[in-house]
Structures are given as structure tokens and as C-alpha cells.
Tab-separated table of C-alpha atoms in Angstrom:
chain	number	residue	atom	x	y	z
Z	17	MET	CA	18.843	-19.374	-98.780
Z	18	THR	CA	22.197	-17.924	-98.435
Z	19	ALA	CA	22.654	-17.150	-94.449
Z	20	THR	CA	24.227	-14.260	-94.265
Z	21	ILE	CA	25.801	-12.103	-91.371
Z	22	ASP	CA	26.146	-8.482	-90.421
Z	23	PRO	CA	29.513	-7.279	-91.506
Z	24	ALA	CA	29.482	-4.785	-87.628
Z	25	ALA	CA	29.340	-8.399	-85.948
Z	26	ALA	CA	31.245	-10.314	-88.322
Z	27	PRO	CA	34.947	-10.996	-89.902
Z	28	LEU	CA	36.073	-8.693	-92.630
Z	29	THR	CA	35.032	-11.576	-95.760
Z	30	GLU	CA	34.977	-10.760	-99.635
Z	31	GLY	CA	33.425	-7.564	-100.831
Z	32	VAL	CA	33.251	-6.424	-96.749
Z	33	ARG	CA	35.231	-2.800	-97.184
Z	34	THR	CA	37.985	-1.987	-94.428
Z	35	PRO	CA	36.402	0.675	-92.411
Z	36	PRO	CA	38.282	3.800	-92.045
Z	37	TRP	CA	40.869	3.364	-88.814
Z	38	TYR	CA	39.684	5.721	-86.314
Z	39	ARG	CA	36.091	3.490	-86.976
Z	40	SER	CA	38.019	0.434	-86.228
Z	41	LEU	CA	36.514	-1.395	-82.960
Z	42	PHE	CA	39.697	-2.580	-81.754
Z	43	VAL	CA	40.753	1.795	-81.798
Z	44	GLN	CA	37.932	2.978	-80.047
Z	45	LEU	CA	37.888	-0.093	-77.589
Z	46	MET	CA	42.425	0.626	-76.993
Z	47	GLY	CA	41.041	4.101	-76.653
Z	48	ALA	CA	37.617	3.968	-74.190
Z	49	ILE	CA	40.122	1.831	-72.680
Z	50	VAL	CA	43.020	4.368	-71.743
Z	51	ALA	CA	40.185	7.244	-71.190
Z	52	GLY	CA	38.480	4.467	-68.384
Z	53	ILE	CA	41.781	4.450	-66.691
Z	54	VAL	CA	42.551	7.648	-66.894
Z	55	VAL	CA	38.707	8.508	-65.546
Z	56	GLY	CA	39.466	5.963	-62.534
Z	57	ALA	CA	42.661	7.396	-61.258
Z	58	LEU	CA	42.579	10.947	-61.158
Z	59	TRP	CA	38.275	11.361	-60.054
Z	60	PRO	CA	38.133	7.792	-58.760
Z	61	SER	CA	34.334	9.100	-57.209
Z	62	LEU	CA	33.515	9.900	-60.800
Z	63	GLY	CA	34.738	6.608	-62.106
Z	64	ALA	CA	32.925	4.605	-59.395
Z	65	ASP	CA	30.185	6.080	-60.816
Z	66	LEU	CA	30.490	4.859	-64.410
Z	67	LYS	CA	29.990	1.472	-63.541
Z	68	PRO	CA	26.020	1.613	-65.225
Z	69	LEU	CA	27.512	2.365	-68.388
Z	70	ALA	CA	29.085	-1.786	-67.901
Z	71	ASP	CA	26.033	-3.294	-66.213
Z	72	GLY	CA	24.182	-1.934	-69.127
Z	73	PHE	CA	26.349	-2.962	-71.945
Z	74	ILE	CA	27.156	-6.383	-70.634
Z	75	LYS	CA	23.284	-7.154	-70.182
Z	76	LEU	CA	22.347	-5.905	-74.011
Z	77	ILE	CA	24.340	-8.713	-74.793
Z	78	LYS	CA	23.395	-10.941	-72.726
Z	79	MET	CA	20.247	-10.500	-73.308
Z	80	VAL	CA	20.911	-12.271	-76.961
Z	81	ILE	CA	23.417	-14.724	-76.209
Z	82	ALA	CA	20.889	-17.434	-75.075
Z	83	PRO	CA	18.816	-17.337	-78.155
Z	84	ILE	CA	21.802	-16.872	-80.223
Z	85	ILE	CA	23.513	-20.687	-78.687
Z	86	PHE	CA	19.914	-22.317	-79.143
Z	87	CYS	CA	20.323	-20.512	-82.938
Z	88	THR	CA	23.865	-21.829	-83.547
Z	89	VAL	CA	23.618	-25.125	-82.010
Z	90	VAL	CA	20.154	-26.329	-83.818
Z	91	LEU	CA	21.410	-25.188	-86.753
Z	92	GLY	CA	25.095	-27.061	-86.884
Z	93	ILE	CA	23.272	-30.579	-84.783
Z	94	ALA	CA	20.577	-30.296	-88.180
Z	95	HIS	CA	23.275	-30.311	-90.196
Z	96	VAL	CA	25.409	-32.799	-88.980
Z	97	GLY	CA	21.953	-35.212	-88.657
Z	98	ASP	CA	24.165	-37.334	-86.770
Z	99	MET	CA	22.992	-38.542	-83.412
Z	100	LYS	CA	27.176	-40.438	-82.723
Z	101	ALA	CA	28.724	-37.300	-83.580
Z	102	VAL	CA	26.861	-35.034	-81.897
Z	103	GLY	CA	27.718	-37.509	-78.381
Z	104	ARG	CA	31.116	-37.884	-79.571
Z	105	ILE	CA	31.683	-33.897	-79.833
Z	106	GLY	CA	30.843	-33.825	-75.763
Z	107	VAL	CA	32.670	-36.630	-74.788
Z	108	LYS	CA	35.815	-35.404	-76.485
Z	109	ALA	CA	35.199	-31.886	-75.477
Z	110	LEU	CA	35.045	-32.950	-71.714
Z	111	ILE	CA	37.606	-35.045	-70.972
Z	112	TYR	CA	39.577	-32.232	-73.054
Z	113	PHE	CA	38.062	-29.519	-70.850
Z	114	GLU	CA	39.277	-32.090	-67.595
Z	115	VAL	CA	42.608	-33.001	-68.923
Z	116	VAL	CA	43.281	-29.491	-69.529
Z	117	THR	CA	42.117	-27.514	-65.819
Z	118	THR	CA	43.478	-30.706	-64.172
Z	119	PHE	CA	47.126	-29.723	-65.845
Z	120	ALA	CA	46.353	-25.440	-64.912
Z	121	LEU	CA	46.153	-26.461	-61.142
Z	122	VAL	CA	49.127	-28.419	-60.604
Z	123	PHE	CA	50.663	-25.441	-62.883
Z	124	GLY	CA	49.484	-23.037	-60.405
Z	125	LEU	CA	50.582	-25.181	-57.502
Z	126	VAL	CA	53.958	-25.588	-59.025
Z	127	VAL	CA	54.257	-22.194	-59.649
Z	128	GLY	CA	52.932	-21.076	-56.087
Z	129	ASN	CA	55.422	-23.254	-54.383
Z	130	LEU	CA	58.511	-22.247	-56.845
Z	131	VAL	CA	57.794	-17.951	-57.022
Z	132	LYS	CA	56.200	-18.205	-53.223
Z	133	PRO	CA	53.893	-15.046	-53.435
Z	134	GLY	CA	52.786	-15.197	-49.994
Z	135	ALA	CA	55.653	-14.939	-48.339
Z	136	GLY	CA	56.856	-11.257	-46.308
Z	137	PHE	CA	52.600	-11.348	-45.911
Z	138	ALA	CA	53.509	-12.418	-42.162
Z	139	ILE	CA	50.066	-12.206	-41.360
Z	140	ASP	CA	48.207	-12.796	-37.688
Z	141	PRO	CA	45.276	-15.098	-37.531
Z	142	GLN	CA	44.101	-12.600	-34.795
Z	143	THR	CA	43.688	-9.760	-37.374
Z	144	LEU	CA	41.146	-11.584	-39.526
Z	145	ALA	CA	37.743	-11.774	-37.649
Z	146	THR	CA	35.778	-9.702	-39.686
Z	147	GLY	CA	36.992	-11.980	-42.545
Z	148	ALA	CA	33.542	-14.217	-43.070
Z	149	ALA	CA	31.304	-11.685	-42.163
Z	150	LYS	CA	33.693	-9.704	-45.240
Z	151	ILE	CA	33.590	-12.688	-47.777
Z	152	ALA	CA	30.055	-13.532	-46.797
Z	153	GLN	CA	29.051	-9.384	-47.862
Z	154	LYS	CA	31.194	-10.219	-51.215
Z	155	THR	CA	29.152	-13.823	-52.120
Z	156	ASN	CA	26.060	-12.316	-51.038
Z	157	ASN	CA	25.755	-15.345	-48.584
Z	158	GLY	CA	25.619	-17.425	-51.438
Z	159	GLU	CA	27.129	-21.234	-51.848
Z	160	LEU	CA	28.585	-22.810	-55.199
Z	161	PRO	CA	26.071	-25.757	-55.666
Z	162	HIS	CA	26.991	-29.150	-55.022
Z	163	ALA	CA	28.135	-31.499	-57.838
Z	164	VAL	CA	25.227	-33.709	-58.531
Z	165	ASP	CA	23.033	-30.672	-57.716
Z	166	PHE	CA	25.095	-29.099	-60.559
Z	167	LEU	CA	24.736	-32.075	-62.934
Z	168	LEU	CA	20.760	-31.587	-62.082
Z	169	ASN	CA	20.667	-28.483	-62.652
Z	170	ILE	CA	21.807	-28.792	-66.385
Z	171	ILE	CA	17.897	-30.407	-66.948
Z	172	PRO	CA	16.237	-27.403	-67.364
Z	173	ALA	CA	11.858	-27.069	-65.453
Z	174	SER	CA	11.428	-25.787	-68.367
Z	175	VAL	CA	12.193	-24.698	-71.581
Z	176	VAL	CA	10.509	-20.985	-70.795
Z	177	SER	CA	12.642	-20.739	-67.741
Z	178	ALA	CA	15.856	-21.500	-69.667
Z	179	PHE	CA	15.436	-18.913	-71.861
Z	180	ALA	CA	13.980	-16.752	-69.142
Z	181	GLU	CA	17.411	-17.344	-66.389
Z	182	ASN	CA	20.064	-16.881	-69.077
Z	183	ALA	CA	21.114	-20.408	-68.374
Z	184	LEU	CA	23.043	-21.071	-70.809
Z	185	LEU	CA	23.947	-24.930	-70.039
Z	186	GLN	CA	20.105	-25.843	-69.819
Z	187	VAL	CA	19.475	-23.564	-73.526
Z	188	LEU	CA	22.407	-25.707	-74.563
Z	189	PHE	CA	20.649	-29.154	-73.181
Z	190	PHE	CA	17.991	-27.791	-74.859
Z	191	ALA	CA	19.611	-27.596	-78.446
Z	192	VAL	CA	21.386	-30.324	-78.240
Z	193	LEU	CA	17.879	-32.600	-77.883
Z	194	PHE	CA	16.030	-30.211	-80.493
Z	195	GLY	CA	18.708	-29.948	-83.192
Z	196	LEU	CA	18.852	-33.980	-83.211
Z	197	ALA	CA	15.042	-34.203	-82.844
Z	198	LEU	CA	14.992	-31.506	-86.070
Z	199	ALA	CA	18.064	-34.197	-88.365
Z	200	LYS	CA	16.044	-37.544	-87.820
Z	201	PHE	CA	12.857	-35.698	-89.083
Z	202	ARG	CA	14.901	-34.198	-92.197
Z	203	GLU	CA	16.644	-37.997	-93.008
Z	204	SER	CA	12.832	-39.308	-92.390
Z	205	GLY	CA	11.364	-36.857	-95.181
Z	206	ALA	CA	8.918	-36.074	-92.911
Z	207	GLY	CA	9.904	-31.822	-94.664
Z	208	PRO	CA	11.410	-29.834	-91.265
Z	209	GLY	CA	12.465	-27.369	-94.193
Z	210	ILE	CA	10.601	-24.864	-92.617
Z	211	ILE	CA	11.806	-24.905	-89.599
Z	212	LEU	CA	15.122	-25.132	-90.185
Z	213	ASP	CA	14.946	-22.685	-92.089
Z	214	GLY	CA	13.069	-20.524	-89.802
Z	215	VAL	CA	15.789	-21.431	-86.717
Z	216	ASP	CA	18.113	-19.871	-89.744
Z	217	TYR	CA	16.838	-16.751	-90.208
Z	218	LEU	CA	16.063	-15.767	-86.637
Z	219	GLY	CA	19.973	-16.416	-85.409
Z	220	GLN	CA	20.474	-13.354	-88.691
Z	221	ILE	CA	18.038	-10.874	-86.330
Z	222	PHE	CA	19.653	-11.868	-83.392
Z	223	PHE	CA	23.099	-11.486	-84.688
Z	224	THR	CA	21.941	-8.267	-86.881
Z	225	LEU	CA	21.308	-7.508	-83.242
Z	226	ILE	CA	25.034	-7.646	-81.678
Z	227	GLY	CA	25.955	-5.619	-84.405
Z	228	TRP	CA	24.310	-3.568	-83.241
Z	229	ILE	CA	24.644	-3.354	-79.129
Z	230	MET	CA	28.947	-3.901	-79.976
Z	231	ARG	CA	28.653	0.189	-81.529
Z	232	LEU	CA	28.514	0.361	-78.314
Z	233	ALA	CA	31.317	-1.648	-76.962
Z	234	PRO	CA	33.683	1.354	-75.838
Z	235	LEU	CA	31.255	3.048	-73.441
Z	236	GLY	CA	30.919	-0.056	-71.769
Z	237	ALA	CA	34.727	-0.595	-71.310
Z	238	PHE	CA	35.150	2.367	-70.715
Z	239	GLY	CA	32.861	3.022	-67.944
Z	240	ALA	CA	34.045	-0.957	-66.905
Z	241	MET	CA	37.481	0.351	-66.569
Z	242	ALA	CA	36.659	3.923	-65.472
Z	243	TYR	CA	34.770	1.395	-62.047
Z	244	ILE	CA	37.518	-0.394	-61.861
Z	245	VAL	CA	40.022	1.967	-61.040
Z	246	GLY	CA	38.666	4.217	-59.185
Z	247	GLN	CA	36.983	1.662	-57.283
Z	248	TYR	CA	40.109	-0.011	-55.869
Z	249	GLY	CA	42.995	2.113	-57.144
Z	250	LEU	CA	46.020	1.580	-57.837
Z	251	SER	CA	48.090	1.393	-55.017
Z	252	SER	CA	46.476	-2.592	-54.913
Z	253	LEU	CA	48.647	-3.192	-57.296
Z	254	GLY	CA	52.121	-2.048	-54.781
Z	255	ASN	CA	50.239	-4.390	-52.049
Z	256	TYR	CA	49.796	-7.257	-53.626
Z	257	GLY	CA	52.668	-7.150	-56.191
Z	258	LYS	CA	53.987	-10.307	-55.876
Z	259	LEU	CA	51.245	-12.138	-55.973
Z	260	ILE	CA	49.549	-10.397	-59.481
Z	261	ALA	CA	53.562	-10.888	-60.888
Z	262	CYS	CA	52.734	-14.270	-60.161
Z	263	CYS	CA	49.590	-15.349	-61.973
Z	264	TYR	CA	50.721	-12.879	-63.944
Z	265	GLY	CA	53.388	-14.493	-65.285
Z	266	ALA	CA	52.057	-18.114	-64.472
Z	267	ALA	CA	49.112	-16.820	-67.118
Z	268	LEU	CA	51.989	-16.018	-69.323
Z	269	LEU	CA	53.407	-19.457	-69.586
Z	270	PHE	CA	50.051	-21.032	-69.817
Z	271	LEU	CA	49.687	-19.702	-73.103
Z	272	LEU	CA	52.593	-20.591	-74.295
Z	273	ILE	CA	51.154	-24.841	-73.398
Z	274	LEU	CA	47.738	-23.624	-75.403
Z	275	ALA	CA	50.143	-21.992	-78.357
Z	276	VAL	CA	51.893	-25.657	-78.486
Z	277	LEU	CA	48.855	-27.888	-78.027
Z	278	ALA	CA	47.016	-25.460	-81.148
Z	279	ARG	CA	49.976	-25.648	-82.922
Z	280	VAL	CA	50.311	-29.634	-82.642
Z	281	PHE	CA	46.963	-30.783	-81.765
Z	282	ALA	CA	45.011	-28.576	-84.558
Z	283	GLY	CA	48.045	-26.724	-86.993
Z	284	VAL	CA	46.827	-23.690	-85.541
Z	285	ASN	CA	49.532	-20.684	-84.501
Z	286	LEU	CA	47.555	-18.902	-81.360
Z	287	TRP	CA	49.719	-15.566	-82.134
Z	288	LYS	CA	47.709	-15.049	-86.040
Z	289	PHE	CA	44.539	-16.365	-84.013
Z	290	VAL	CA	44.745	-14.021	-81.223
Z	291	ARG	CA	45.489	-11.469	-84.169
Z	292	TYR	CA	42.250	-12.253	-86.084
Z	293	ILE	CA	40.388	-12.107	-82.325
Z	294	LYS	CA	42.181	-8.934	-81.288
Z	295	ASP	CA	38.357	-6.956	-81.329
Z	296	GLU	CA	36.855	-9.115	-78.632
Z	297	LEU	CA	39.872	-10.030	-76.715
Z	298	PHE	CA	40.082	-6.126	-75.906
Z	299	LEU	CA	36.308	-5.831	-75.353
Z	300	ALA	CA	36.386	-8.678	-72.784
Z	301	LEU	CA	39.745	-7.519	-70.737
Z	302	GLY	CA	37.884	-3.852	-70.828
Z	303	THR	CA	35.032	-5.497	-69.709
Z	304	ALA	CA	36.517	-7.656	-67.655
Z	305	SER	CA	33.879	-10.392	-68.430
Z	306	THR	CA	33.945	-13.431	-71.278
Z	307	GLU	CA	29.640	-13.632	-71.848
Z	308	VAL	CA	30.393	-10.495	-73.686
Z	309	VAL	CA	32.039	-11.745	-76.838
Z	310	LEU	CA	30.872	-14.676	-76.947
Z	311	PRO	CA	28.177	-14.962	-79.909
Z	312	ARG	CA	31.189	-13.391	-81.468
Z	313	ILE	CA	34.071	-15.547	-80.749
Z	314	MET	CA	31.453	-18.366	-81.777
Z	315	ILE	CA	30.837	-16.308	-85.589
Z	316	LYS	CA	35.117	-15.914	-85.527
Z	317	LEU	CA	35.031	-19.604	-84.717
Z	318	THR	CA	33.414	-20.611	-87.562
Z	319	GLU	CA	34.222	-18.002	-89.924
Z	320	ALA	CA	37.658	-19.941	-89.060
Z	321	GLY	CA	37.263	-22.999	-90.070
Z	322	CYS	CA	34.998	-24.868	-87.369
Z	323	SER	CA	32.071	-26.434	-88.133
Z	324	ARG	CA	28.984	-24.727	-86.901
Z	325	ALA	CA	28.240	-28.299	-84.008
Z	326	THR	CA	32.045	-28.228	-82.756
Z	327	THR	CA	31.843	-24.071	-82.399
Z	328	GLY	CA	27.753	-24.391	-80.509
Z	329	LEU	CA	29.102	-27.275	-78.318
Z	330	VAL	CA	32.355	-26.745	-76.765
Z	331	VAL	CA	32.572	-23.300	-76.490
Z	332	PRO	CA	28.862	-22.782	-74.573
Z	333	THR	CA	29.922	-25.763	-72.505
Z	334	GLY	CA	33.632	-24.067	-71.680
Z	335	TYR	CA	32.028	-21.294	-69.588
Z	336	SER	CA	31.533	-23.454	-67.287
Z	337	PHE	CA	34.159	-27.001	-67.660
Z	338	ASN	CA	37.088	-25.474	-68.885
Z	339	LEU	CA	37.824	-21.598	-66.962
Z	340	ASP	CA	41.722	-22.398	-67.432
Z	341	GLY	CA	42.237	-19.149	-66.092
Z	342	ALA	CA	39.882	-19.434	-63.131
Z	343	THR	CA	41.420	-22.969	-62.051
Z	344	LEU	CA	45.534	-21.566	-62.289
Z	345	TYR	CA	44.709	-18.117	-60.005
Z	346	LEU	CA	42.258	-20.295	-57.205
Z	347	SER	CA	45.767	-22.759	-56.829
Z	348	ILE	CA	47.993	-19.873	-56.595
Z	349	CYS	CA	45.677	-18.312	-54.399
Z	350	VAL	CA	45.559	-21.340	-51.625
Z	351	LEU	CA	49.260	-21.256	-51.268
Z	352	PHE	CA	49.485	-17.520	-51.435
Z	353	LEU	CA	46.898	-17.948	-48.350
Z	354	ALA	CA	48.672	-20.270	-46.812
Z	355	GLN	CA	52.026	-18.541	-46.961
Z	356	ALA	CA	50.696	-15.436	-46.080
Z	357	LEU	CA	50.074	-16.719	-42.813
Z	358	GLY	CA	53.388	-18.699	-41.894
Z	359	VAL	CA	51.597	-22.663	-43.063
Z	360	ASP	CA	54.113	-24.490	-44.492
Z	361	LEU	CA	51.229	-27.565	-46.888
Z	362	SER	CA	52.259	-31.033	-46.949
Z	363	LEU	CA	52.053	-32.777	-50.895
Z	364	GLY	CA	49.068	-34.770	-49.711
Z	365	GLU	CA	47.391	-31.231	-48.084
Z	366	GLN	CA	48.163	-29.802	-51.996
Z	367	ILE	CA	46.650	-33.445	-53.931
Z	368	THR	CA	43.715	-32.247	-51.571
Z	369	ALA	CA	43.027	-28.832	-52.435
Z	370	VAL	CA	42.962	-30.128	-56.447
Z	371	GLY	CA	40.493	-33.012	-55.845
Z	372	VAL	CA	38.630	-30.288	-54.457
Z	373	LEU	CA	39.345	-27.669	-57.003
Z	374	MET	CA	38.701	-29.765	-59.944
Z	375	LEU	CA	35.061	-30.261	-58.599
Z	376	THR	CA	34.660	-26.414	-57.082
Z	377	SER	CA	35.768	-24.904	-60.480
Z	378	LYS	CA	32.950	-26.301	-62.986
Z	379	GLY	CA	30.228	-25.485	-61.091
Z	380	MET	CA	32.173	-21.540	-60.665
Z	381	ALA	CA	30.085	-19.611	-63.597
Z	382	GLY	CA	27.542	-17.005	-62.764
Z	383	VAL	CA	27.341	-17.455	-58.495
Z	384	PRO	CA	28.463	-14.418	-57.420
Z	385	GLY	CA	32.069	-14.357	-55.762
Z	386	SER	CA	32.021	-17.921	-56.945
Z	387	SER	CA	36.179	-18.058	-56.420
Z	388	PHE	CA	36.178	-16.896	-52.558
Z	389	LEU	CA	33.445	-19.759	-52.287
Z	390	ALA	CA	35.521	-22.044	-53.780
Z	391	LEU	CA	38.789	-20.785	-51.988
Z	392	SER	CA	36.439	-21.268	-48.837
Z	393	ALA	CA	35.373	-24.709	-49.722
Z	394	THR	CA	39.048	-26.009	-50.035
Z	395	ILE	CA	40.687	-24.399	-47.096
Z	396	SER	CA	37.848	-26.254	-44.995
Z	397	ALA	CA	38.418	-29.071	-47.110
Z	398	ILE	CA	42.431	-28.786	-46.304
Z	399	GLY	CA	41.189	-28.936	-42.926
Z	400	HIS	CA	44.584	-27.487	-41.494
Z	401	GLY	CA	43.384	-25.183	-38.444
Z	402	SER	CA	46.381	-22.602	-38.503
Z	403	ILE	CA	44.194	-21.356	-42.370
Z	404	PRO	CA	41.081	-20.084	-40.790
Z	405	VAL	CA	38.710	-19.753	-44.018
Z	406	ALA	CA	38.438	-16.353	-43.290
Z	407	ALA	CA	41.743	-15.279	-43.938
Z	408	VAL	CA	40.007	-15.893	-48.015
Z	409	ALA	CA	39.633	-11.639	-47.011
Z	410	LEU	CA	43.396	-10.916	-47.858
Z	411	LEU	CA	42.397	-11.818	-51.601
Z	412	LEU	CA	39.642	-9.245	-51.725
Z	413	GLY	CA	41.683	-6.754	-52.556
Z	414	ALA	CA	43.776	-8.414	-55.730
Z	415	ASP	CA	40.903	-10.669	-56.834
Z	416	ARG	CA	38.962	-7.509	-59.206
Z	417	ILE	CA	42.862	-6.921	-60.225
Z	418	MET	CA	43.097	-10.363	-61.819
Z	419	ASP	CA	40.482	-10.105	-63.791
Z	420	SER	CA	42.508	-9.453	-67.082
Z	421	MET	CA	44.577	-12.694	-66.339
Z	422	ARG	CA	41.472	-14.522	-65.890
Z	423	VAL	CA	39.249	-13.654	-68.995
Z	424	THR	CA	41.898	-14.004	-70.962
Z	425	VAL	CA	43.449	-17.095	-70.725
Z	426	ASN	CA	39.656	-18.816	-70.065
Z	427	LEU	CA	38.384	-17.361	-73.709
Z	428	LEU	CA	42.296	-18.736	-75.324
Z	429	GLY	CA	41.615	-21.423	-73.562
Z	430	ASN	CA	37.992	-22.688	-74.818
Z	431	CYS	CA	38.908	-21.309	-78.537
Z	432	VAL	CA	41.976	-23.853	-78.646
Z	433	ALA	CA	39.923	-26.172	-77.064
Z	434	THR	CA	37.535	-25.818	-79.631
Z	435	PHE	CA	39.718	-26.316	-82.790
Z	436	VAL	CA	41.384	-28.609	-81.146
Z	437	VAL	CA	38.117	-31.146	-80.628
Z	438	ALA	CA	37.568	-29.769	-84.258
Z	439	ARG	CA	40.143	-31.453	-85.626
Z	440	TRP	CA	39.655	-34.900	-83.334
Z	441	GLU	CA	36.314	-34.664	-84.753
Z	442	SER	CA	37.030	-34.130	-88.472
Z	443	GLN	CA	35.755	-30.533	-88.302
Z	444	LEU	CA	38.211	-28.265	-89.178
Z	445	ASP	CA	38.317	-27.101	-92.390
Z	446	VAL	CA	42.284	-26.397	-91.588
Z	447	ASP	CA	42.870	-24.188	-95.473
Z	448	ARG	CA	40.100	-21.700	-94.841
Z	449	MET	CA	41.757	-21.444	-91.030
Z	450	ARG	CA	44.613	-20.532	-92.812
Z	451	LYS	CA	43.479	-18.197	-94.855
Z	452	VAL	CA	41.247	-16.408	-92.447
Z	453	LEU	CA	43.788	-16.071	-90.019
Z	454	ASP	CA	46.485	-15.283	-92.598
Z	455	GLY	CA	44.035	-12.122	-93.067
Z	456	ALA	CA	43.710	-13.843	-96.461
Z	457	MET	CA	39.927	-12.078	-98.305
Z	458	ILE	CA	38.044	-15.000	-99.021
Z	459	PRO	CA	33.753	-15.532	-99.228
Z	460	ALA	CA	31.905	-15.558	-96.423
Z	461	LEU	CA	30.303	-19.289	-95.348
Z	462	ASP	CA	26.298	-19.978	-96.790
Z	463	GLU	CA	23.773	-22.510	-95.696
Z	464	ASN	CA	25.896	-25.138	-97.637
Z	465	SER	CA	29.497	-24.755	-96.646
Z	466	ALA	CA	28.871	-23.703	-92.947
Z	467	PRO	CA	29.213	-26.833	-91.877
Z	468	VAL	CA	32.541	-28.610	-92.166
Z	469	ASP	CA	32.461	-32.508	-92.154
Z	470	LYS	CA	35.907	-33.553	-92.566
Z	471	VAL	CA	39.319	-32.338	-92.355
Z	472	THR	CA	41.145	-30.220	-95.546
Z	473	SER	CA	44.659	-29.849	-95.913
């Protein structure tokens, strides 16, 4: 049996004709984003009312994410058939995530200390009386889960609830167990071929759905961009210019570091990879969400030589444990708030901030207003009386503008992690990766070639 992927949802391979330029998703997304900015700037009220376009598109994508993760992980693990190999992939991914996110936190503090984005604000703490109420409204009075609760919540109350609540880590947890059990039956010759084929066909159906949904991507990007500009305006760029420039500058420098990691540890040219995923990158930027491109990113990483098992394990896990852009932003914002209030944080207080953010950043995914909750917890842990928790409200005017920075770094950070872990675990087809990133027309993957179990060069 040959596993096929809908051309609308997959990169171009041999036998698929290149569509006219005006049908290119990249061109359509660029036009939609520009149109959204224009509408939001000229007719702010209309732009703010277009949010349902983005919300509807994101909900359509989220509708199929859980089953796609399940099918991808089960197929990958069932073909690898090695419990130890799966365990190694998971452990190596978590080690990589912890090292890189900690580095991102420290790097953000270094940049914040050098640039001092909050200097000159001279905020009077007395003017922050309503800050706590504003933060509560932004976060729906929620809170980040405790570290122990977060880990326990990875285990679903039931298989049905994991899918019904779209809890990706819970779906991933069940998919790993199911895939290992299926692999065990396959080893014993108990004949799980019908089940494996069924999962494969089910995955093809969901990828076909993704292909249809992606035709609405320009509409979703248009609505999201019109809403952002219409609701928050462009005036925030001036008020928070130094903070915005600091965060985006730090993001560019961090991407250069990711490029070095990708080249040294996986042999990947990050610039070529960015060109390869330009459609997904612009869609993530336009909708300010990395979740909307998760299915397509998993397809493209697999097409670029990463095994299905590695891709299926690393990418969904990274969405909770490897938020490089978010951690970079949070560490800079801690210093911004201190500097805006005229407070000089000691080295010990900054180390405390890093320690707290190492924990709080892991439970941010899917929590409304998570960045504000993480910052509030960090300010409280520092215990500096001159920085009230309500000061976090100062970031309300600039937070939405930072989405593009966070989304870009988070997305590329997870892609680099997948390549590095795949190479580390000898599950990266380097020859295929180079051909794909060079734009060569190559045969699509089938059932037998999709899981790559050794490095080729």
C-alpha cells in the first residue's frame, strides 16, 4: 500500500505540476496580510469586527490537529518498532528543549541589560492601581498549572477526553503507548496489519481535510491582521518602540544562533529551510498562531528527511516545552518592567527570575494570557517591593505586537529541534534533506520509505 498526501497540503514532489503564481499560497497570504493591514489602519472598527474570520479558520485547523498527531505518531513508532529508540528520542528532545530554552532566557537578560528597553519610561507605581484588574480581565482570572499538576495532566482522564478537549500532550501520550503496543503485536506476528493500514488511511483522510481547509488560509490571515491593526492600532509602535526593537533585534540574533545549531548539529541550511516553509511561516505570522501550521510543518519535516517517529514526538512536545520565542520575550520584559519603574535588579534577583521562568514557561501552551501569568509569577517570586505585580499591565499595549516575533522563533526553534534530534538519533535522511531544501523534484514518500532509521550522506 502506498501512502499518498494531498498535494494542497504537501510540498511539491515528482509528478505534481507547479501552479500559476497567483494560485501560490505564499502570494495569496502576502496579499491577504497587506490587505488586512490596510483595512485595519483605514477602518479600525471594521478591522476589529473581522476577528471571526481568523477565529473560524483557527478552529477548523484545531479540529483535525489531535487525530493527525495520533496517526503520525502511531505510524512512526509502529514502523520503528523499538521501545528503547522511542524513549531515547523523547529524552534527547527534552534535554535539547531545556538547554535551548534556558539559553534563550539568559540571552534575553543579557540583551535587556545591554539595551535597557525600559529606561526613560519613569512610571509612577501609584498610577498602576488598576493594573491587577486589567491583568485579571486579560487572563480570565486563570493561573498557570503547578509543575506537578502540569506533569500529571499529561496523563488523560480518558482517551476520549484527550481528543475532545484537544489536549495535544495527552493525545501524544496515548499515541506513544498505542504505537508501542501496536509495534509489539507486529513483532509477535499477531497480525496488526489491518489496524496499521486503518490508521494510515485515517491519516490520509485527515491530511486531505487539511488540504481543503488550507484553501481558506488567506481569508484567516486577512481577518487576523485586520483585527490586530484595527483593535490595537499602529500608535503602540511609537509608545513601545524601544521595547519592540529590543525584542525583535534579540529574536534576529537568536535565529542566527539557531542557524548555527542547525548547520553544526544537523547539516541544515536554515535559510534554505525558511524558503522551503515560507507558506507556513507567513500563515503563522498572519494568524499569530503556530498551531495552525502544525500539520503542514509535520508533513514538510517528514518530506525533508526526518523520520515520522521523530517528527511526531518532537514537534507536538516542543509546542509545550520549547517556546524559545516566548521565553526570550519574557526575560526581556522582566527587565523592561524593572527599568520602567527605576528598579535595578541584582544578579541574584535576575537568576531567580530565570529559575521561575524555566518552570512557568513549560505550562504556558493553551493558557489564556499565559505570558502575563508567567510574568506575574516571576515578579512575585523576585519579591522586590518596588515592582508591584500590577506593573505587568504596562505590557498590555505592546504584547499583541510581539506575536510575530514569538511565533517565528517558536516555529523555527521546534523545526531545528526536530532536525537536531533526528540527526542525533540517526533518523535523518541527509541526502533527501539536501535535495528537498535545494528545490529538487523527488519522489513522494511511501509507507516503506517514510520512517528513516539511519543517517545517509
